[in-house]
Amino acid sequence: MMRRRMFCVIILEVLLLISSLPKSAAFGLGNAPPGLSHVDIVQLLKRNPYSHGSNNNNGCDINPLKGSTAVVTGAAGGIGGEIAKIIHRLGGTVVALDRDVAGLEKLKDTLDDEERNREDLRSNESRVWVLPTQHQDLDSVSHSANQIIDRFDRIDFLVNNAGLTYRDDFICGDERMKATNGQDLLFTVNYLSHFLLTEKLLPNLSRAKGRVVHLTSTYHWKVDGSEIIPGDAKCPQAYEFDPSSQSTKHIERSYGNSKLAQIFHSRSIHMHAPDCDSVCACPTWAATGIGGEDARDFLSMMAFPIEGSNEGETATTKIEEIRYGPGITSAINAMFRPREELGDALNCGRSFVANSRTLEFFVFRNSLLRWPIWRDGLTDLLGFLLLLGQRITYEDFIIQETSPESQDEEKRSQLYNWSRKEVQEWL
């Protein structure tokens, strides 16, 4: 009886979604939305009463971030690479972190070449500083953070973007899932490495009244937070590498656990560093390489592109004419929107910045996803429907409430306190 009722509710939700869509879009994926242009982003920064950088009041409209510094993780490609390009084209200095040394050098060469072709920003010194960093190795993360601290007294933006997912053929105990510290690779890379980096850079961010942006995910709805707090154990289950200490659904929940942990961290930052803002952004399904090469072609066809229609043509295209893909609009808004426009997505709020309203059509999600027996399967179904519907429910800027469990202040505090102890030797 319970399963039949659940099935009926799911069908009702799907019908509600389809009936709410335009007739022309209801039975198709739709074309990719255009995303934001370079001029759109400049206009965002003009509206921001708090100005980053040292060159915002001198009439230099096309370079509003001149004099500012942004640290971006996972910057050798994907969303991080596109964000690094945007910051650089807006006049800012980019500190790019990634394990892919060749990708970092390619990014630097690309942006340095662009600058040589621009009379408005041409200079003798590169505004791209690359730092090869292994996010699975907290020693490497700490070393990179120390180099940044030594070079930059003020940091205007920190974009915590680097991340990974586990492949379907992984099994618990696989050595490929072990970080340098002997614990779970994914939780270390996606969450703990960024916690360490952020904590070390907070004084520099505070001096600039800067902003931290976490790239998180709707998949945080998959978990309830119980596996990311230590409880009676020494560390959270999501952080354990030993299969005997893990949840029975460790692999399938690992990504969701890391993204909920990021949301908890984001909402803790302002409490400990009141001069620094923090925002979470969800790119929805974006065409990146996070799922590995096997998934790249599929995502390129179905997901939001992160590159604009004229991306890569900057040698012949004016900077003002560049348009960026919809897969990075939420990150752009999280970085550059004025505080009052971010509203409930800022600091300790209950929401994140999104770019698709598909999730909002599932009006019973808060109650349905609280049932542990259904939660994993329903979240996967929701993720699939989000992929199908995101192009036709896209908007440039959405403030969207996160899961009820993400509002749990006690769990948030427990995770923060444990995380501080875990990285204390590097602070």
Phi, psi and omega in degrees: 000317181296319181293321179296319179295319179297316179299318180297321180295319180296315179299319178299317179299315181296318179296321177298319179297311183296318183292338182274350183274154173302145183302325182291341185250345191299332183241030176211161182283340180079160176282158179294133177298160185286337184077194183259145176268167177300321179295321177303318182291320176300319179295323175302314182292329176296325182281347184280112181295337175264118185260130173270154177086176185252004189234027188275345185245022183249017177081007181275075190296323186280344182238057187292346180258012179299127183097354180261163181230134179231133175257127183232124176266155184063040190269359183283350179184183177062212182298318180299320179295319179292321178297319178300319179296318181298312181301316181296316181291339176274001176102359183276167173265133184251128169254110189255122179248137176188158175278341183276095184296316180296321178295322177295317180294324177295318177300314181298315180298318180299312183287324176296321178296318177302316184294324179295337179268002181246120180289330185286341183233007185297131178211168181276346183247132180295143175258022177235121178240117183259138180230098175303125187219130175263106183288347174280349183244107184294334173298316180295317179297316180296320179297317178297318179299319180296322178295320178295316180299319181293331186264327186237118178286330182233139175233126184272326181221141168233119181250107180272094190243330186303139180188169179210167171232160177274142177287158183295336183271003177285147172232153181303136182095353177298128183298339178290349180260013182253127175280172181301328180279004178085002181252186186299130183296311187295314181295325178293312183290307187289324185245297193294324179297323179285328174299312180298312181301315182296313181300321180289328183268356184303318178301320179290321176294320181294322179298329179266001189050051188276188184223135174257133178240124176257127173274106183246204189203151172299339180293356173295342176295342184291339187235160184252001178094349184292335183267000180246007173245147188291327183059229179276348180276171180287331181211163180297150177301323183295341182265348184285140172264328181295119182303330181291343180256357183270163169294154178293344178242038186302310186294312184289338179262354189300316182294313179300320178298318181293326181284325173294321177300320177297318179297315177302316181296315180304320183278357175264337190299310185296333179291328182259343178219080187296344178272003182239132177267158177217139183219141172257143179228138177248117180281358189061207177282115181241146184280080179237181179263017185297330180273007181090173184294329181298327183266351187297315182295318180298313181293326178298330181275323190256326190272174176293130172292149177260340177264143179284173183295333180247019177295142182089357180251023187292344177292331181244355182250136176294147181304321182296340184267356181287138176236135184260154184292156181294343180292348180241008182295322181295322178294319178299313179296320179297326181283316196247348180295146173298153184303318183292333178282331178288329173050243187287353177272354185269134173054246187270019181291185186252011189225169168230172179274128182232180180220011178214140181262009182306314182303325185291341178286343179269081191291341181262013187299322182299320181276318183296317186281000174276348180277111184303325184293334182256344196301312184299309182294320180294323179293321176297318177298317179298320178298321178294316179293328176296319178298319180291325188260352191293326182290330184263358174240018183290141167220150183299326187215118180225135169259117189235132182291139179271182187296155177303322181293333179290349179269359186287104184291328180293314178295322178301315180294319179297317180294319180298313182296318177296317183298319178300318179293321184293328182254010188303324183295343180259354183271000000 
